[in-house]
N, CA and C atoms as an extended XYZ file, in Angstrom:
342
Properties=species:S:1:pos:R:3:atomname:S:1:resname:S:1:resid:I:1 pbc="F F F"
N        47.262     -102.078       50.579 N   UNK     1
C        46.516     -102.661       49.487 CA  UNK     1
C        45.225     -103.264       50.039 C   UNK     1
N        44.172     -102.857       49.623 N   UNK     2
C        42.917     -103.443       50.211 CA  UNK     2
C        42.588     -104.772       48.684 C   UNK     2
N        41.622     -105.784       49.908 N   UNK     3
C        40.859     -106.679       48.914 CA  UNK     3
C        40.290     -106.534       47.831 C   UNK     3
N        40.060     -107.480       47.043 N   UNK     4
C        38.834     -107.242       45.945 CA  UNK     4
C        37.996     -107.696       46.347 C   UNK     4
N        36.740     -106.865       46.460 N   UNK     5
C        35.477     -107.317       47.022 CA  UNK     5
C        35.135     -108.535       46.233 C   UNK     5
N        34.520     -109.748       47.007 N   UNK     6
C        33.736     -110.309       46.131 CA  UNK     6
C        33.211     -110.383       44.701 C   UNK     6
N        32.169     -109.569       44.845 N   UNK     7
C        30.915     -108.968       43.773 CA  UNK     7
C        32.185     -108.796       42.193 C   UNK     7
N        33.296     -108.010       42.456 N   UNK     8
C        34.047     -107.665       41.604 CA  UNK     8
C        35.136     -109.041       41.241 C   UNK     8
N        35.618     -109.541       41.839 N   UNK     9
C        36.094     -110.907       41.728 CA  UNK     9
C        35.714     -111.734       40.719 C   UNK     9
N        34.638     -111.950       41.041 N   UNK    10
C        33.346     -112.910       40.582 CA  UNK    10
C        32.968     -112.171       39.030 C   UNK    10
N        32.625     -110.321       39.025 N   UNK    11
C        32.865     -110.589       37.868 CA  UNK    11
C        34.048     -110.191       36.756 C   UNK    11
N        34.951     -110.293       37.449 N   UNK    12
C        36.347     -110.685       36.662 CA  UNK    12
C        36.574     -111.606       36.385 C   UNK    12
N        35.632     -112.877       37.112 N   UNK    13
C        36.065     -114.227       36.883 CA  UNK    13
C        34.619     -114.720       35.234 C   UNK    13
N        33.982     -113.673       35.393 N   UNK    14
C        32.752     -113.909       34.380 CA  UNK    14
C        33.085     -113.688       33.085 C   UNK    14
N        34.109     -112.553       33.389 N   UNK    15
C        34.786     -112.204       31.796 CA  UNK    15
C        35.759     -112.457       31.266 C   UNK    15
N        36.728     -113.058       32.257 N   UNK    16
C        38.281     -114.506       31.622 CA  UNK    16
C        37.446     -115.533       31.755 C   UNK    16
N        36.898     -115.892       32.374 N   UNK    17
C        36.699     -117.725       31.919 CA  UNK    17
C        35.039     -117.674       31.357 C   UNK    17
N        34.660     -117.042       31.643 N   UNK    18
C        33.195     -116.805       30.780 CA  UNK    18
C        32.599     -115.939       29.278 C   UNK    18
N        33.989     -115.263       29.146 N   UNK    19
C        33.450     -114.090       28.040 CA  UNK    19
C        32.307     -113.088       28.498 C   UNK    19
N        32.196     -113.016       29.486 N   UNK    20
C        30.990     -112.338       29.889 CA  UNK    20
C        31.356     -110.831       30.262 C   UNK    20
N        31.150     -109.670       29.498 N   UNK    21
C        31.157     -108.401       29.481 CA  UNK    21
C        29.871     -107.695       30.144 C   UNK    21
N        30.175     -106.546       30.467 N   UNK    22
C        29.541     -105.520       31.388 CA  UNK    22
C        28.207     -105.812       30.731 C   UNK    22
N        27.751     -105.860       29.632 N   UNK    23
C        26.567     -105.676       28.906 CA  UNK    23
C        25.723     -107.137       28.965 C   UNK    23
N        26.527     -107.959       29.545 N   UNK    24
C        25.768     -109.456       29.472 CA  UNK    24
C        25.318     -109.951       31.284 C   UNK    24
N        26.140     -109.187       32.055 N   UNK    25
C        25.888     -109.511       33.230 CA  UNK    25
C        24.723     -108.172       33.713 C   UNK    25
N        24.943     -107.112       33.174 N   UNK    26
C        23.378     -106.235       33.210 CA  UNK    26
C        22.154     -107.072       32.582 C   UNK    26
N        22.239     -107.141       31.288 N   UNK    27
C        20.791     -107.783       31.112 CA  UNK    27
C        20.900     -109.288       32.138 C   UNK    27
N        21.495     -110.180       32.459 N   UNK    28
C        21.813     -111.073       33.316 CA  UNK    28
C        20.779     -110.022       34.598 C   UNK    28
N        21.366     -109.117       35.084 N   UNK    29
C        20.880     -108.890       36.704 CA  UNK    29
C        19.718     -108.111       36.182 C   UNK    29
N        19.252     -107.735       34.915 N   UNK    30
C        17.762     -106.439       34.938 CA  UNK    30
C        18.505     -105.016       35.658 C   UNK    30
N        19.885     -105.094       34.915 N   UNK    31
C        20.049     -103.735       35.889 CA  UNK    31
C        20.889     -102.788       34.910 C   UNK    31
N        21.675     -101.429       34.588 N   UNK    32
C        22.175     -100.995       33.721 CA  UNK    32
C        23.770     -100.968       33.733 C   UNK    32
N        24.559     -100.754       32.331 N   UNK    33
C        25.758     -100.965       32.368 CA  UNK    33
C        26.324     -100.397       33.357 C   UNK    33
N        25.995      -99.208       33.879 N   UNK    34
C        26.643      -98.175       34.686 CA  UNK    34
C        26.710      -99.019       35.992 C   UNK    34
N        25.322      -99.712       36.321 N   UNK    35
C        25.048     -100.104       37.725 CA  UNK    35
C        26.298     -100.932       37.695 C   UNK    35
N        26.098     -102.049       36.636 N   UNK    36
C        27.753     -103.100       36.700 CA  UNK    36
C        28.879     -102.418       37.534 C   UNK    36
N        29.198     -101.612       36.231 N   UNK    37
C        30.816     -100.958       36.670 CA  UNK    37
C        30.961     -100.343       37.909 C   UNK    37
N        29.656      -99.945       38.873 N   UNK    38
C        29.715      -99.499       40.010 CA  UNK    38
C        29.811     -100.729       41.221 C   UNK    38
N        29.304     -101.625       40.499 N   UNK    39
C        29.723     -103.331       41.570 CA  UNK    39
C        30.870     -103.665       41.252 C   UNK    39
N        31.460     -103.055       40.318 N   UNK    40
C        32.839     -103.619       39.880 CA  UNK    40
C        33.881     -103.291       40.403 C   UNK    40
N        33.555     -101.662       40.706 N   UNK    41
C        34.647     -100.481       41.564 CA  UNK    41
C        34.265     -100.570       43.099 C   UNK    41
N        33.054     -101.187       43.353 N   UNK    42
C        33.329     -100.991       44.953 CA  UNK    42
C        32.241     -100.342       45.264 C   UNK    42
N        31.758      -99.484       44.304 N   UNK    43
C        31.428      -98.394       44.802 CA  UNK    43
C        29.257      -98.783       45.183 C   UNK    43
N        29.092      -99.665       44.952 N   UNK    44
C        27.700      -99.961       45.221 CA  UNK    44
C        27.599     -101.983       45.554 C   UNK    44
N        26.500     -102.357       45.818 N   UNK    45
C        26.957     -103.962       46.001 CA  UNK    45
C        24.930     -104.045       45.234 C   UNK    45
N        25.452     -105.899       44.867 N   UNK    46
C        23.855     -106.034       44.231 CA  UNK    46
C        23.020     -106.272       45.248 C   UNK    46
N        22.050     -106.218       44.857 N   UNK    47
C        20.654     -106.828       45.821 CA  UNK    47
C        21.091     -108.069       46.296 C   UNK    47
N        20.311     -108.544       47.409 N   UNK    48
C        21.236     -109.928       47.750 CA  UNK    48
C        20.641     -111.053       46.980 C   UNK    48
N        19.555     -110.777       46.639 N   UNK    49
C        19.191     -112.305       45.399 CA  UNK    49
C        19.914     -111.855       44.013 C   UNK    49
N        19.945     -110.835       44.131 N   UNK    50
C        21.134     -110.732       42.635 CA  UNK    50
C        22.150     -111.452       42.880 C   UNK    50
N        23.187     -111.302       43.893 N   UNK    51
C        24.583     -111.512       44.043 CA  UNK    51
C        24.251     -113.204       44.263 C   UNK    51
N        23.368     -113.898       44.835 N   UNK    52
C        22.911     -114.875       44.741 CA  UNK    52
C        22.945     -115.664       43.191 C   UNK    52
N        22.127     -114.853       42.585 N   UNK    53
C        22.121     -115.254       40.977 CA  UNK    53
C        23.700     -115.386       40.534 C   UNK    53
N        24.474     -114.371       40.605 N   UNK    54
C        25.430     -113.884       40.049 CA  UNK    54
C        26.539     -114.999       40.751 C   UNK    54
N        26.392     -114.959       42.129 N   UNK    55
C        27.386     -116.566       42.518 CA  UNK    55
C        26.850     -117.916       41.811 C   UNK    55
N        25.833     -118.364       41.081 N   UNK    56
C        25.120     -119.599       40.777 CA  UNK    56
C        25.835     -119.423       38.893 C   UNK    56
N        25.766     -118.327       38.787 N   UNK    57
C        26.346     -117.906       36.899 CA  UNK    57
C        28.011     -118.136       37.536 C   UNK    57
N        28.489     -117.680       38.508 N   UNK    58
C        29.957     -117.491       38.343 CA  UNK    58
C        30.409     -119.334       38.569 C   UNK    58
N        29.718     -120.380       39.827 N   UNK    59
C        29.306     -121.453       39.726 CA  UNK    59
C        29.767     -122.000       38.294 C   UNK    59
N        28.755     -122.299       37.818 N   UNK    60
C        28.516     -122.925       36.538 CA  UNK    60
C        30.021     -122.133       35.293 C   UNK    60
N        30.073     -121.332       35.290 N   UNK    61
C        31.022     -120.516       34.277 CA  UNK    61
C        32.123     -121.474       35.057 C   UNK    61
N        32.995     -121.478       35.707 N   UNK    62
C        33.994     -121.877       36.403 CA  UNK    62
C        33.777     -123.658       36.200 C   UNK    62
N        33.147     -124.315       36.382 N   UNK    63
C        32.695     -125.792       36.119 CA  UNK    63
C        33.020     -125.669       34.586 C   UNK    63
N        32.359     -124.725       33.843 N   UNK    64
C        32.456     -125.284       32.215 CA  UNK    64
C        33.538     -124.528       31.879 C   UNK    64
N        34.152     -124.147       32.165 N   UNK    65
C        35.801     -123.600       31.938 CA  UNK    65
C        36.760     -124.436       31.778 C   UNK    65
N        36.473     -125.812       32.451 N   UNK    66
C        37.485     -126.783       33.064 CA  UNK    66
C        37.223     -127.570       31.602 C   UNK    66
N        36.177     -127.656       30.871 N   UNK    67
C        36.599     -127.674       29.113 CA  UNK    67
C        36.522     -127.348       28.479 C   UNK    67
N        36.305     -125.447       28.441 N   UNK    68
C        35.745     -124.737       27.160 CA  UNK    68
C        36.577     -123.504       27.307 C   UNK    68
N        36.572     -122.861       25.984 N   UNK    69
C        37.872     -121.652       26.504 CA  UNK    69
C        36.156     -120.314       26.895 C   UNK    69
N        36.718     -119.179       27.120 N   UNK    70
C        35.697     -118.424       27.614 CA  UNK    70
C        34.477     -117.812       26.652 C   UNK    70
N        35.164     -118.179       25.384 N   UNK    71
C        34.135     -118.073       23.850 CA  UNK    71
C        33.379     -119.022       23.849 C   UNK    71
N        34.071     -119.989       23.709 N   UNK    72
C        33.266     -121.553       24.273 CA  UNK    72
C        32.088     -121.462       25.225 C   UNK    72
N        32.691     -121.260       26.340 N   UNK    73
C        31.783     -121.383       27.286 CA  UNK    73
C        30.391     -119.894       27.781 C   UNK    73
N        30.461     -119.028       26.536 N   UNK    74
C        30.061     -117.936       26.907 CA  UNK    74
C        28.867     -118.514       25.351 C   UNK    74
N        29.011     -119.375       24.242 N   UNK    75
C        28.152     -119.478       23.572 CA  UNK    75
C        27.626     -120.760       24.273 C   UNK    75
N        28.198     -121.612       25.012 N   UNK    76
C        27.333     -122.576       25.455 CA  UNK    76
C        26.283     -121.988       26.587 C   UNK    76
N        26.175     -121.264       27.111 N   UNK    77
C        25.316     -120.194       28.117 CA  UNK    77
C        24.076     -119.960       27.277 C   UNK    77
N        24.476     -118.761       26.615 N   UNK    78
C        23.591     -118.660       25.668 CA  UNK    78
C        22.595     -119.335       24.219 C   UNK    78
N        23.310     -120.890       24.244 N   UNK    79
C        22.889     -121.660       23.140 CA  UNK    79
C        21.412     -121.922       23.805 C   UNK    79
N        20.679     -122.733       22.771 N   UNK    80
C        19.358     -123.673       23.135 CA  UNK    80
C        19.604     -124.659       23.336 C   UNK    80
N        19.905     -125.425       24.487 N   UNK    81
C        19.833     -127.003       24.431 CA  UNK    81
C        18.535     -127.944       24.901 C   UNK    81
N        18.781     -129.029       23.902 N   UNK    82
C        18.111     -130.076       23.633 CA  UNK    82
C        17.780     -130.757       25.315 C   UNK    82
N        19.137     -130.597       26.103 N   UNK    83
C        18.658     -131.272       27.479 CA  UNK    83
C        18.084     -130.648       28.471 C   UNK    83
N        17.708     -129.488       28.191 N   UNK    84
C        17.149     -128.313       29.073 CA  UNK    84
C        16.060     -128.021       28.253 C   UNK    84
N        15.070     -128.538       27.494 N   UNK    85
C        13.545     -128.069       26.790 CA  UNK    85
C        13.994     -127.597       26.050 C   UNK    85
N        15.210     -126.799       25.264 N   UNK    86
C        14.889     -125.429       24.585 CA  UNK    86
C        15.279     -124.521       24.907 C   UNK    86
N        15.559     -124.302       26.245 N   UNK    87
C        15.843     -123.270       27.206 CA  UNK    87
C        17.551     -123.158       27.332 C   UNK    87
N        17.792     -121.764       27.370 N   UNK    88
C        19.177     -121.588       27.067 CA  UNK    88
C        19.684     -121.301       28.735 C   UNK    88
N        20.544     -121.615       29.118 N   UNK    89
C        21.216     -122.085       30.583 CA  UNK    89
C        21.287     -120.573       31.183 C   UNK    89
N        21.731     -119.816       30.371 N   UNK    90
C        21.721     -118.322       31.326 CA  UNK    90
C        20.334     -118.088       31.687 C   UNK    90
N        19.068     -118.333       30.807 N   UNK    91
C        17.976     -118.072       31.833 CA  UNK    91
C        17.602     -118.652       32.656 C   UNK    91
N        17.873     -119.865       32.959 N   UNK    92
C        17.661     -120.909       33.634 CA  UNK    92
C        18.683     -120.351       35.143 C   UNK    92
N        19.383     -120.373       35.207 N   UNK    93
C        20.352     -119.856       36.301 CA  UNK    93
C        19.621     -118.635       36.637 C   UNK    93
N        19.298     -117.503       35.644 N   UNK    94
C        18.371     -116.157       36.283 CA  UNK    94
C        17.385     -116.485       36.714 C   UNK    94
N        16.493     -117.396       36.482 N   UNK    95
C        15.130     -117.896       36.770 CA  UNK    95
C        15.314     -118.541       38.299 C   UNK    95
N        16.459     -118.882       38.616 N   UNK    96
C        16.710     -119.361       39.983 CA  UNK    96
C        16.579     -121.012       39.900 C   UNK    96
N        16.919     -121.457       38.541 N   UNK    97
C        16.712     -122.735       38.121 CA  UNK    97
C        18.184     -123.244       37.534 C   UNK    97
N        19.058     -123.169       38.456 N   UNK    98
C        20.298     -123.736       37.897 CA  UNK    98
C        20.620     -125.223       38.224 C   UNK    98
N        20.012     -125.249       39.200 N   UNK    99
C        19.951     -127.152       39.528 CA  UNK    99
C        19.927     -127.747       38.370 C   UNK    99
N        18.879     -127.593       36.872 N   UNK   100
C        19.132     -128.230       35.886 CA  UNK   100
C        20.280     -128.087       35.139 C   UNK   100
N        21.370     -126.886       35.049 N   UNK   101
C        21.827     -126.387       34.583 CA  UNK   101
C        23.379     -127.448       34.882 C   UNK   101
N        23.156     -127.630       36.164 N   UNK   102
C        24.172     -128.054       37.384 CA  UNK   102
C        23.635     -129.845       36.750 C   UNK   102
N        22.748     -130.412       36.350 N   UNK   103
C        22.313     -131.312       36.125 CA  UNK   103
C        23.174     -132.333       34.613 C   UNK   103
N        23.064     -131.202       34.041 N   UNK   104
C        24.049     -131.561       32.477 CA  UNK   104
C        25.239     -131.388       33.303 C   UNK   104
N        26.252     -130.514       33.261 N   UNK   105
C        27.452     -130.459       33.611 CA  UNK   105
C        27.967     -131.684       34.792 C   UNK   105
N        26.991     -132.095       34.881 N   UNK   106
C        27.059     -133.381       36.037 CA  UNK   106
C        27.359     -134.399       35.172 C   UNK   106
N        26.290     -134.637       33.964 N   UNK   107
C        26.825     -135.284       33.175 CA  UNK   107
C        27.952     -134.982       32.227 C   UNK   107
N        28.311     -133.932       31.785 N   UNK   108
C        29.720     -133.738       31.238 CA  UNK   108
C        31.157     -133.963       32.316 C   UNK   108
N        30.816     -133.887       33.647 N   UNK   109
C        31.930     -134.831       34.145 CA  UNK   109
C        31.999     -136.218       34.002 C   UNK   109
N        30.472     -136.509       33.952 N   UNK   110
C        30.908     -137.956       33.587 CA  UNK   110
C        30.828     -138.715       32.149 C   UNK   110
N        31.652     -137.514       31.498 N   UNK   111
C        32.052     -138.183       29.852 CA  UNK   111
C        30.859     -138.836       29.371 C   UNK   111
N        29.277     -137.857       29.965 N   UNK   112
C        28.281     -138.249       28.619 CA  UNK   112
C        28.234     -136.571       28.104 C   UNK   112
N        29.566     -136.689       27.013 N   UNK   113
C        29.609     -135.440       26.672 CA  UNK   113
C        28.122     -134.775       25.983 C   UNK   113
N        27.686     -133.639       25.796 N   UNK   114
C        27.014     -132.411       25.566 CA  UNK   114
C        27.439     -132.025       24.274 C   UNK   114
């Protein structure tokens, strides 16, 4: 029995605790459904600032899991929030700007709920 690579792990872990399907982690990386399912099987790996991105989304998904079910936490990604400008948290994490992202959830551990 061999491992599960990483890359595929991570996004198995995007789509139970994140809701996040093949079609959300492509536009997520700028890359096509096909490319996904080929990081998924093994059979190709991402760019390394992708897989970068893609550990900082799997990050954050896994933190907001711990109070949201994966519907939950897959519309809070994509919402607009008020404590981020406007700006909805999945671009913010693609933009290479998850520190703010990481900034709220800092405060949702400390029960100034969101």
């Amino acid at each position: 029995m061999t491992a599960e690579k990483p890359v595929a792990r991570f996004l198995n872990d995007l789509e139970i605790a994140g809701g996040l399907k093949g079609v959300d982690i492509a536009n997520f990386s700028d890359v096509s459904k096909a490319t996904v399912s080929r990081w998924n099987n093994g059979h190709k790996s991402p760019h390394p600032k992708t897989q970068l991105a893609i550990s900082d989304l799997h990050y954050v998904v896994m933190r907001l899991s711990e109070y949201y079910s994966a519907e939950e936490t897959r519309a809070w990604l994509y919402a607009i929030h008020p404590q981020l400008d406007g700006e909805r948290a999945i671009d913010l994490i693609h933009q290479d700007r998850s520190e703010e992202v990481l900034n709220i959830l800092d405060r949702l551990d400390a029960d100034a709920y969101i």
